[in-house]
mmCIF file of C-alpha atoms in Angstrom:
data_model
loop_
_atom_site.group_PDB
_atom_site.id
_atom_site.type_symbol
_atom_site.label_atom_id
_atom_site.label_comp_id
_atom_site.label_asym_id
_atom_site.label_seq_id
_atom_site.Cartn_x
_atom_site.Cartn_y
_atom_site.Cartn_z
ATOM 1 C CA UNK A 1 272.682 151.023 79.489
ATOM 2 C CA UNK A 2 269.954 149.346 77.470
ATOM 3 C CA UNK A 3 270.222 149.643 73.689
ATOM 4 C CA UNK A 4 267.625 149.170 70.973
ATOM 5 C CA UNK A 5 268.570 145.533 70.478
ATOM 6 C CA UNK A 6 268.247 144.873 74.214
ATOM 7 C CA UNK A 7 264.958 143.334 75.447
ATOM 8 C CA UNK A 8 265.031 145.776 78.371
ATOM 9 C CA UNK A 9 264.829 148.609 75.859
ATOM 10 C CA UNK A 10 261.582 147.216 74.478
ATOM 11 C CA UNK A 11 260.172 146.574 77.946
ATOM 12 C CA UNK A 12 260.814 150.149 79.065
ATOM 13 C CA UNK A 13 259.395 151.440 75.787
ATOM 14 C CA UNK A 14 256.177 149.485 76.397
ATOM 15 C CA UNK A 15 255.999 150.649 80.012
ATOM 16 C CA UNK A 16 256.388 154.285 78.973
ATOM 17 C CA UNK A 17 253.723 154.005 76.314
ATOM 18 C CA UNK A 18 251.311 152.276 78.700
ATOM 19 C CA UNK A 19 251.852 155.025 81.287
ATOM 20 C CA UNK A 20 251.326 157.732 78.645
ATOM 21 C CA UNK A 21 248.090 156.084 77.520
ATOM 22 C CA UNK A 22 246.801 155.865 81.103
ATOM 23 C CA UNK A 23 247.589 159.510 81.806
ATOM 24 C CA UNK A 24 246.010 160.542 78.512
ATOM 25 C CA UNK A 25 242.770 158.699 79.251
ATOM 26 C CA UNK A 26 242.555 159.701 82.906
ATOM 27 C CA UNK A 27 243.730 163.315 82.788
ATOM 28 C CA UNK A 28 244.023 164.398 79.177
ATOM 29 C CA UNK A 29 247.027 165.349 77.027
ATOM 30 C CA UNK A 30 248.361 168.049 79.386
ATOM 31 C CA UNK A 31 249.208 165.309 81.886
ATOM 32 C CA UNK A 32 251.527 163.535 79.463
ATOM 33 C CA UNK A 33 254.868 165.025 80.552
ATOM 34 C CA UNK A 34 258.264 163.343 80.865
ATOM 35 C CA UNK A 35 258.086 163.638 84.652
ATOM 36 C CA UNK A 36 254.576 162.233 85.092
ATOM 37 C CA UNK A 37 255.116 159.432 82.593
ATOM 38 C CA UNK A 38 258.350 158.427 84.363
ATOM 39 C CA UNK A 39 256.611 158.422 87.749
ATOM 40 C CA UNK A 40 253.631 156.413 86.504
ATOM 41 C CA UNK A 41 255.844 153.900 84.690
ATOM 42 C CA UNK A 42 258.141 153.615 87.698
ATOM 43 C CA UNK A 43 261.291 154.277 85.679
ATOM 44 C CA UNK A 44 263.833 157.082 85.528
ATOM 45 C CA UNK A 45 263.040 160.314 83.748
ATOM 46 C CA UNK A 46 266.265 160.013 81.719
ATOM 47 C CA UNK A 47 264.976 156.745 80.265
ATOM 48 C CA UNK A 48 261.797 158.434 79.104
ATOM 49 C CA UNK A 49 263.863 161.179 77.454
ATOM 50 C CA UNK A 50 266.041 158.568 75.763
ATOM 51 C CA UNK A 51 263.027 156.839 74.215
ATOM 52 C CA UNK A 52 261.060 159.976 73.366
ATOM 53 C CA UNK A 53 263.173 163.141 73.413
ATOM 54 C CA UNK A 54 260.080 165.194 72.558
ATOM 55 C CA UNK A 55 256.866 164.710 74.469
ATOM 56 C CA UNK A 56 254.678 165.420 71.432
ATOM 57 C CA UNK A 57 256.133 162.346 69.719
ATOM 58 C CA UNK A 58 255.174 160.197 72.693
ATOM 59 C CA UNK A 59 251.776 161.861 72.778
ATOM 60 C CA UNK A 60 251.217 161.148 69.071
ATOM 61 C CA UNK A 61 252.027 157.475 69.666
ATOM 62 C CA UNK A 62 249.728 157.299 72.695
ATOM 63 C CA UNK A 63 246.896 159.154 70.962
ATOM 64 C CA UNK A 64 247.030 156.738 68.033
ATOM 65 C CA UNK A 65 246.293 153.813 70.349
ATOM 66 C CA UNK A 66 243.578 155.150 72.654
ATOM 67 C CA UNK A 67 239.972 155.758 71.567
ATOM 68 C CA UNK A 68 239.575 159.295 70.216
ATOM 69 C CA UNK A 69 237.329 161.146 72.674
ATOM 70 C CA UNK A 70 236.175 163.885 70.279
ATOM 71 C CA UNK A 71 232.834 163.897 68.456
ATOM 72 C CA UNK A 72 231.870 160.625 70.052
ATOM 73 C CA UNK A 73 228.310 159.810 71.149
ATOM 74 C CA UNK A 74 226.263 162.676 69.676
ATOM 75 C CA UNK A 75 223.172 163.869 71.528
ATOM 76 C CA UNK A 76 220.251 166.001 70.326
ATOM 77 C CA UNK A 77 220.103 168.890 69.706
ATOM 78 C CA UNK A 78 223.137 168.262 67.528
ATOM 79 C CA UNK A 79 223.945 171.956 67.287
ATOM 80 C CA UNK A 80 224.573 172.184 71.042
ATOM 81 C CA UNK A 81 226.565 168.969 71.045
ATOM 82 C CA UNK A 82 228.632 170.188 68.108
ATOM 83 C CA UNK A 83 229.294 173.498 69.833
ATOM 84 C CA UNK A 84 230.520 171.696 72.942
ATOM 85 C CA UNK A 85 232.710 169.290 70.958
ATOM 86 C CA UNK A 86 234.266 172.042 68.833
ATOM 87 C CA UNK A 87 234.933 174.021 72.023
ATOM 88 C CA UNK A 88 236.681 170.968 73.485
ATOM 89 C CA UNK A 89 238.741 170.661 70.299
ATOM 90 C CA UNK A 90 239.709 174.341 70.470
ATOM 91 C CA UNK A 91 240.825 173.945 74.099
ATOM 92 C CA UNK A 92 242.881 170.861 73.179
ATOM 93 C CA UNK A 93 244.596 172.725 70.335
ATOM 94 C CA UNK A 94 245.629 175.426 72.792
ATOM 95 C CA UNK A 95 247.950 172.850 74.378
ATOM 96 C CA UNK A 96 251.396 173.102 72.845
ATOM 97 C CA UNK A 97 251.872 169.358 72.597
ATOM 98 C CA UNK A 98 248.511 168.689 70.965
ATOM 99 C CA UNK A 99 249.242 171.418 68.443
ATOM 100 C CA UNK A 100 252.615 169.787 67.895
ATOM 101 C CA UNK A 101 251.006 166.387 67.293
ATOM 102 C CA UNK A 102 248.529 167.846 64.814
ATOM 103 C CA UNK A 103 251.050 169.863 62.824
ATOM 104 C CA UNK A 104 253.656 167.098 62.912
ATOM 105 C CA UNK A 105 251.093 164.686 61.470
ATOM 106 C CA UNK A 106 250.256 167.081 58.619
ATOM 107 C CA UNK A 107 253.885 167.790 57.879
ATOM 108 C CA UNK A 108 255.361 164.339 58.381
ATOM 109 C CA UNK A 109 252.613 162.731 56.297
ATOM 110 C CA UNK A 110 254.114 164.316 53.196
ATOM 111 C CA UNK A 111 257.215 162.135 53.449
ATOM 112 C CA UNK A 112 256.581 159.332 55.932
ATOM 113 C CA UNK A 113 254.028 156.634 55.021
ATOM 114 C CA UNK A 114 253.549 155.596 58.682
ATOM 115 C CA UNK A 115 252.781 159.188 59.640
ATOM 116 C CA UNK A 116 250.503 159.515 56.635
ATOM 117 C CA UNK A 117 248.541 156.475 57.693
ATOM 118 C CA UNK A 118 248.143 157.891 61.204
ATOM 119 C CA UNK A 119 247.010 161.209 59.694
ATOM 120 C CA UNK A 120 244.455 159.362 57.582
ATOM 121 C CA UNK A 121 243.225 157.464 60.630
ATOM 122 C CA UNK A 122 242.624 160.646 62.680
ATOM 123 C CA UNK A 123 241.028 162.504 59.781
ATOM 124 C CA UNK A 124 238.829 159.543 58.897
ATOM 125 C CA UNK A 125 237.491 159.060 62.420
ATOM 126 C CA UNK A 126 236.648 162.750 62.842
ATOM 127 C CA UNK A 127 235.069 162.970 59.423
ATOM 128 C CA UNK A 128 232.920 159.838 59.862
ATOM 129 C CA UNK A 129 231.692 160.837 63.303
ATOM 130 C CA UNK A 130 230.711 164.321 62.187
ATOM 131 C CA UNK A 131 229.056 163.023 59.034
ATOM 132 C CA UNK A 132 227.005 160.504 61.044
ATOM 133 C CA UNK A 133 225.928 163.108 63.591
ATOM 134 C CA UNK A 134 224.905 165.568 60.880
ATOM 135 C CA UNK A 135 223.040 162.926 58.915
ATOM 136 C CA UNK A 136 221.042 162.121 62.025
ATOM 137 C CA UNK A 137 220.369 165.832 62.642
ATOM 138 C CA UNK A 138 219.216 166.200 59.043
ATOM 139 C CA UNK A 139 216.962 163.144 59.365
ATOM 140 C CA UNK A 140 215.442 164.641 62.535
ATOM 141 C CA UNK A 141 214.794 167.935 60.738
ATOM 142 C CA UNK A 142 217.237 169.891 62.875
ATOM 143 C CA UNK A 143 219.368 171.015 59.958
ATOM 144 C CA UNK A 144 219.188 171.315 56.203
ATOM 145 C CA UNK A 145 222.748 170.599 55.145
ATOM 146 C CA UNK A 146 224.279 173.013 52.672
ATOM 147 C CA UNK A 147 227.067 170.622 51.778
ATOM 148 C CA UNK A 148 227.697 166.908 51.864
ATOM 149 C CA UNK A 149 228.040 165.488 55.347
ATOM 150 C CA UNK A 150 231.526 164.395 54.233
ATOM 151 C CA UNK A 151 232.551 168.032 53.881
ATOM 152 C CA UNK A 152 231.343 168.818 57.368
ATOM 153 C CA UNK A 153 234.519 167.880 59.210
ATOM 154 C CA UNK A 154 236.681 170.218 57.176
ATOM 155 C CA UNK A 155 234.143 173.052 57.352
ATOM 156 C CA UNK A 156 233.644 172.761 61.096
ATOM 157 C CA UNK A 157 237.133 171.776 62.238
ATOM 158 C CA UNK A 158 239.180 173.555 59.549
ATOM 159 C CA UNK A 159 238.657 177.110 60.826
ATOM 160 C CA UNK A 160 239.560 176.086 64.372
ATOM 161 C CA UNK A 161 242.621 174.189 63.201
ATOM 162 C CA UNK A 162 243.796 177.076 61.007
ATOM 163 C CA UNK A 163 243.208 179.704 63.660
ATOM 164 C CA UNK A 164 245.040 177.621 66.212
ATOM 165 C CA UNK A 165 248.045 176.444 64.176
ATOM 166 C CA UNK A 166 248.562 179.152 61.549
ATOM 167 C CA UNK A 167 247.063 182.329 63.014
ATOM 168 C CA UNK A 168 247.774 181.327 66.614
ATOM 169 C CA UNK A 169 244.763 183.331 67.764
ATOM 170 C CA UNK A 170 242.130 182.326 70.333
ATOM 171 C CA UNK A 171 238.888 180.626 69.260
ATOM 172 C CA UNK A 172 235.736 182.024 70.895
ATOM 173 C CA UNK A 173 232.112 180.953 70.952
ATOM 174 C CA UNK A 174 231.013 183.271 68.103
ATOM 175 C CA UNK A 175 233.755 181.862 65.945
ATOM 176 C CA UNK A 176 232.534 178.331 66.598
ATOM 177 C CA UNK A 177 228.948 179.389 65.819
ATOM 178 C CA UNK A 178 230.083 180.748 62.468
ATOM 179 C CA UNK A 179 231.799 177.441 61.676
ATOM 180 C CA UNK A 180 228.592 175.579 62.585
ATOM 181 C CA UNK A 181 226.514 177.916 60.418
ATOM 182 C CA UNK A 182 228.658 177.037 57.413
ATOM 183 C CA UNK A 183 227.285 173.489 57.546
ATOM 184 C CA UNK A 184 223.699 174.335 56.717
ATOM 185 C CA UNK A 185 220.490 176.052 57.772
ATOM 186 C CA UNK A 186 219.650 175.109 61.347
ATOM 187 C CA UNK A 187 215.946 174.902 62.222
ATOM 188 C CA UNK A 188 216.016 176.900 65.449
ATOM 189 C CA UNK A 189 218.794 178.905 67.031
ATOM 190 C CA UNK A 190 219.926 177.121 70.150
ATOM 191 C CA UNK A 191 220.820 180.331 71.982
ATOM 192 C CA UNK B 1 284.300 173.017 47.421
ATOM 193 C CA UNK B 2 282.842 176.217 48.863
ATOM 194 C CA UNK B 3 281.966 176.158 52.558
ATOM 195 C CA UNK B 4 279.665 178.341 54.608
ATOM 196 C CA UNK B 5 282.512 180.671 55.612
ATOM 197 C CA UNK B 6 283.539 181.099 51.966
ATOM 198 C CA UNK B 7 282.247 184.215 50.121
ATOM 199 C CA UNK B 8 281.502 181.995 47.114
ATOM 200 C CA UNK B 9 279.025 180.083 49.260
ATOM 201 C CA UNK B 10 277.081 183.263 49.972
ATOM 202 C CA UNK B 11 277.219 184.351 46.338
ATOM 203 C CA UNK B 12 275.815 181.051 45.105
ATOM 204 C CA UNK B 13 273.191 181.146 47.854
ATOM 205 C CA UNK B 14 272.061 184.584 46.682
ATOM 206 C CA UNK B 15 272.050 183.484 43.036
ATOM 207 C CA UNK B 16 269.905 180.446 43.858
ATOM 208 C CA UNK B 17 267.417 182.489 45.848
ATOM 209 C CA UNK B 18 267.179 185.136 43.117
ATOM 210 C CA UNK B 19 266.520 182.431 40.512
ATOM 211 C CA UNK B 20 263.881 180.807 42.738
ATOM 212 C CA UNK B 21 262.120 184.160 43.218
ATOM 213 C CA UNK B 22 262.100 184.844 39.469
ATOM 214 C CA UNK B 23 260.666 181.412 38.680
ATOM 215 C CA UNK B 24 258.081 181.810 41.444
ATOM 216 C CA UNK B 25 256.881 185.174 40.136
ATOM 217 C CA UNK B 26 256.961 184.228 36.444
ATOM 218 C CA UNK B 27 255.652 180.660 36.539
ATOM 219 C CA UNK B 28 254.388 179.899 40.043
ATOM 220 C CA UNK B 29 255.608 177.485 42.726
ATOM 221 C CA UNK B 30 255.528 174.368 40.525
ATOM 222 C CA UNK B 31 258.416 175.833 38.500
ATOM 223 C CA UNK B 32 260.699 176.013 41.546
ATOM 224 C CA UNK B 33 262.605 172.727 41.125
ATOM 225 C CA UNK B 34 266.273 171.979 41.731
ATOM 226 C CA UNK B 35 266.847 171.576 37.983
ATOM 227 C CA UNK B 36 265.114 174.774 36.871
ATOM 228 C CA UNK B 37 266.648 176.862 39.642
ATOM 229 C CA UNK B 38 270.131 175.578 38.751
ATOM 230 C CA UNK B 39 269.587 176.375 35.067
ATOM 231 C CA UNK B 40 268.232 179.859 35.757
ATOM 232 C CA UNK B 41 271.034 180.659 38.222
ATOM 233 C CA UNK B 42 273.641 179.266 35.854
ATOM 234 C CA UNK B 43 275.180 176.975 38.484
ATOM 235 C CA UNK B 44 275.399 173.232 38.982
ATOM 236 C CA UNK B 45 272.438 171.280 40.259
ATOM 237 C CA UNK B 46 274.617 169.730 42.986
ATOM 238 C CA UNK B 47 275.275 173.202 44.376
ATOM 239 C CA UNK B 48 271.553 173.888 44.644
ATOM 240 C CA UNK B 49 271.106 170.589 46.494
ATOM 241 C CA UNK B 50 273.964 171.471 48.836
ATOM 242 C CA UNK B 51 272.335 174.772 49.794
ATOM 243 C CA UNK B 52 268.735 173.520 49.921
ATOM 244 C CA UNK B 53 268.433 169.740 50.098
ATOM 245 C CA UNK B 54 264.638 170.072 50.036
ATOM 246 C CA UNK B 55 262.916 172.238 47.491
ATOM 247 C CA UNK B 56 260.124 173.252 49.883
ATOM 248 C CA UNK B 57 262.724 174.920 52.131
ATOM 249 C CA UNK B 58 263.960 176.981 49.195
ATOM 250 C CA UNK B 59 260.375 177.722 48.208
ATOM 251 C CA UNK B 60 259.545 178.917 51.737
ATOM 252 C CA UNK B 61 262.526 181.278 51.625
ATOM 253 C CA UNK B 62 261.574 182.582 48.183
ATOM 254 C CA UNK B 63 257.882 182.957 49.089
ATOM 255 C CA UNK B 64 258.795 185.036 52.144
ATOM 256 C CA UNK B 65 260.511 187.611 49.953
ATOM 257 C CA UNK B 66 258.157 188.006 46.999
ATOM 258 C CA UNK B 67 254.808 189.813 47.188
ATOM 259 C CA UNK B 68 252.032 187.389 48.140
ATOM 260 C CA UNK B 69 249.750 187.069 45.107
ATOM 261 C CA UNK B 70 246.674 185.804 46.967
ATOM 262 C CA UNK B 71 243.691 187.955 48.013
ATOM 263 C CA UNK B 72 245.310 191.012 46.492
ATOM 264 C CA UNK B 73 243.321 193.751 44.688
ATOM 265 C CA UNK B 74 239.694 192.819 45.462
ATOM 266 C CA UNK B 75 237.035 193.609 42.851
ATOM 267 C CA UNK B 76 233.239 193.774 43.229
ATOM 268 C CA UNK B 77 231.227 191.648 43.579
ATOM 269 C CA UNK B 78 233.455 190.471 46.417
ATOM 270 C CA UNK B 79 231.772 187.077 46.537
ATOM 271 C CA UNK B 80 232.934 186.231 43.015
ATOM 272 C CA UNK B 81 236.403 187.564 43.702
ATOM 273 C CA UNK B 82 236.593 185.571 46.932
ATOM 274 C CA UNK B 83 235.469 182.413 45.164
ATOM 275 C CA UNK B 84 238.195 182.850 42.547
ATOM 276 C CA UNK B 85 240.896 183.573 45.135
ATOM 277 C CA UNK B 86 239.928 180.617 47.342
ATOM 278 C CA UNK B 87 239.956 178.408 44.242
ATOM 279 C CA UNK B 88 243.466 179.652 43.444
ATOM 280 C CA UNK B 89 244.516 178.873 47.023
ATOM 281 C CA UNK B 90 243.056 175.373 46.782
ATOM 282 C CA UNK B 91 244.959 174.731 43.522
ATOM 283 C CA UNK B 92 248.205 175.975 45.125
ATOM 284 C CA UNK B 93 247.729 173.682 48.115
ATOM 285 C CA UNK B 94 247.429 170.740 45.718
ATOM 286 C CA UNK B 95 251.119 171.242 44.918
ATOM 287 C CA UNK B 96 253.257 169.060 47.148
ATOM 288 C CA UNK B 97 255.846 171.774 47.785
ATOM 289 C CA UNK B 98 253.322 174.455 48.683
ATOM 290 C CA UNK B 99 251.646 172.033 51.071
ATOM 291 C CA UNK B 100 255.088 171.319 52.494
ATOM 292 C CA UNK B 101 255.793 175.031 52.975
ATOM 293 C CA UNK B 102 252.459 175.582 54.719
ATOM 294 C CA UNK B 103 252.716 172.605 57.061
ATOM 295 C CA UNK B 104 256.400 173.206 57.776
ATOM 296 C CA UNK B 105 255.597 176.784 58.794
ATOM 297 C CA UNK B 106 252.879 175.616 61.185
ATOM 298 C CA UNK B 107 255.053 172.905 62.654
ATOM 299 C CA UNK B 108 258.391 174.703 62.757
ATOM 300 C CA UNK B 109 256.806 177.816 64.292
ATOM 301 C CA UNK B 110 256.291 175.872 67.526
ATOM 302 C CA UNK B 111 260.045 175.701 68.131
ATOM 303 C CA UNK B 112 261.823 178.101 65.784
ATOM 304 C CA UNK B 113 261.302 181.863 66.322
ATOM 305 C CA UNK B 114 262.389 182.698 62.736
ATOM 306 C CA UNK B 115 259.818 180.249 61.370
ATOM 307 C CA UNK B 116 257.232 181.614 63.758
ATOM 308 C CA UNK B 117 257.810 185.128 62.514
ATOM 309 C CA UNK B 118 257.424 183.963 58.909
ATOM 310 C CA UNK B 119 254.197 182.153 59.872
ATOM 311 C CA UNK B 120 252.911 185.331 61.498
ATOM 312 C CA UNK B 121 253.791 187.332 58.393
ATOM 313 C CA UNK B 122 251.850 185.013 56.057
ATOM 314 C CA UNK B 123 248.867 184.757 58.377
ATOM 315 C CA UNK B 124 248.805 188.511 58.962
ATOM 316 C CA UNK B 125 248.850 189.423 55.285
ATOM 317 C CA UNK B 126 246.072 186.968 54.410
ATOM 318 C CA UNK B 127 243.970 188.038 57.372
ATOM 319 C CA UNK B 128 244.327 191.793 56.696
ATOM 320 C CA UNK B 129 243.544 191.471 53.015
ATOM 321 C CA UNK B 130 240.438 189.394 53.605
ATOM 322 C CA UNK B 131 239.253 191.685 56.399
ATOM 323 C CA UNK B 132 239.679 194.759 54.162
ATOM 324 C CA UNK B 133 237.845 193.147 51.263
ATOM 325 C CA UNK B 134 234.970 192.041 53.481
ATOM 326 C CA UNK B 135 234.699 195.405 55.170
ATOM 327 C CA UNK B 136 234.359 197.029 51.756
ATOM 328 C CA UNK B 137 231.734 194.446 50.720
ATOM 329 C CA UNK B 138 229.830 195.132 53.948
ATOM 330 C CA UNK B 139 230.025 198.891 53.356
ATOM 331 C CA UNK B 140 228.682 198.398 49.833
ATOM 332 C CA UNK B 141 225.770 196.324 51.173
ATOM 333 C CA UNK B 142 226.929 193.118 49.494
ATOM 334 C CA UNK B 143 227.219 191.165 52.729
ATOM 335 C CA UNK B 144 226.059 191.326 56.292
ATOM 336 C CA UNK B 145 228.966 189.804 58.197
ATOM 337 C CA UNK B 146 228.122 187.148 60.767
ATOM 338 C CA UNK B 147 231.508 187.418 62.446
ATOM 339 C CA UNK B 148 234.260 189.967 62.768
ATOM 340 C CA UNK B 149 236.169 190.621 59.572
ATOM 341 C CA UNK B 150 239.245 189.448 61.509
ATOM 342 C CA UNK B 151 237.733 185.974 61.811
ATOM 343 C CA UNK B 152 237.109 185.808 58.102
ATOM 344 C CA UNK B 153 240.501 184.505 57.075
ATOM 345 C CA UNK B 154 240.285 181.493 59.354
ATOM 346 C CA UNK B 155 236.674 180.776 58.399
ATOM 347 C CA UNK B 156 237.307 181.017 54.670
ATOM 348 C CA UNK B 157 240.818 179.595 54.415
ATOM 349 C CA UNK B 158 240.709 177.149 57.335
ATOM 350 C CA UNK B 159 238.420 174.573 55.719
ATOM 351 C CA UNK B 160 240.525 174.551 52.543
ATOM 352 C CA UNK B 161 243.745 174.278 54.505
ATOM 353 C CA UNK B 162 242.403 171.441 56.688
ATOM 354 C CA UNK B 163 240.952 169.536 53.764
ATOM 355 C CA UNK B 164 244.187 169.867 51.847
ATOM 356 C CA UNK B 165 246.732 169.130 54.586
ATOM 357 C CA UNK B 166 244.891 166.881 57.042
ATOM 358 C CA UNK B 167 242.155 165.164 55.049
ATOM 359 C CA UNK B 168 244.111 165.237 51.780
ATOM 360 C CA UNK B 169 240.857 165.413 49.847
ATOM 361 C CA UNK B 170 240.024 167.608 46.840
ATOM 362 C CA UNK B 171 238.334 170.992 47.305
ATOM 363 C CA UNK B 172 235.462 171.669 44.906
ATOM 364 C CA UNK B 173 233.356 174.724 44.117
ATOM 365 C CA UNK B 174 230.466 173.761 46.442
ATOM 366 C CA UNK B 175 232.925 173.380 49.280
ATOM 367 C CA UNK B 176 234.291 176.868 48.639
ATOM 368 C CA UNK B 177 230.736 178.268 48.513
ATOM 369 C CA UNK B 178 230.031 176.770 51.925
ATOM 370 C CA UNK B 179 233.168 178.392 53.333
ATOM 371 C CA UNK B 180 232.061 181.748 51.886
ATOM 372 C CA UNK B 181 228.565 181.308 53.342
ATOM 373 C CA UNK B 182 230.068 180.947 56.805
ATOM 374 C CA UNK B 183 231.213 184.587 56.664
ATOM 375 C CA UNK B 184 227.773 186.159 56.591
ATOM 376 C CA UNK B 185 224.521 186.666 54.717
ATOM 377 C CA UNK B 186 225.248 187.646 51.128
ATOM 378 C CA UNK B 187 222.739 189.998 49.496
ATOM 379 C CA UNK B 188 222.281 188.099 46.225
ATOM 380 C CA UNK B 189 223.561 184.709 45.170
ATOM 381 C CA UNK B 190 226.190 185.214 42.498
ATOM 382 C CA UNK B 191 225.408 181.975 40.714
#
């Protein structure tokens, strides 16, 4: 049996992570299971369990090394784009393992510097992308922001994150609209 | 040394929890430290560490059994009351141990039914209190709600929770105003 000091251990670790990344990019986080990762990597399922006993830990590692798909490439009208992206986020957070990654990051960050840096990386990317999109919407006259663009991520994502991880209640379209309304006065209702 | 099967172990456990509750009620969560709990309970600090190696675990236990002080007893105008309560929440979440309790609840609830029930209890109390307060504000003509009163907790608290636990950024008064604005159209600005 390979141990942590064994080069085979590192090779299988890399193979597992590569397979998890591929599945994540091609099919999304729900596809990252012990069974599918083992099959894709061409190694035994027991080996995957030995490296990552919990799939959310493997998912966190894979997510940290693939481009974040959320809030990327905004298109006008920004309100519609934002509604679609926040809906995608809400659907992702309905997946047990994504919820586990998100809450583990928040919790682990309080004690573990590596986890904290990963938390900061996720939060920073989301925050920057939303701020950029809102700044462009403001410049185009689509919205008059009520807060700084930097606050936008927390105001838009926060309610969805809280509802999903603390209340454990579903997020619907009206709820997402209310979160979008908190960002500012939008020039024309999109629906 | 007392063990878990020893009656002394249960007695010291009860004494520690009682001391933690007293400190929590009298002085707030920052006062719940190993040293102060040991002093108040009249037992050795090492015993407190043996029962609760991490202070946030003790705090979670104590918080579950004292009345929740937040969003209690609303007063008109509700907007001002809500602003004050959300500010109090933001200050609490700046405390490392309160942040730890909140994130541990969210994370642990995914695997541990006891933790999940505690999470549900916290979320339910906050949600009911906010819904009641907003319903009374709506009845008094102070606000025209944009969402259901049931969504209010997530819309008001979510941004503060996200900013505090994921972004780890400070929450200011403008930020809280934006969260309040997401709930509906308020009849007259309070400031």
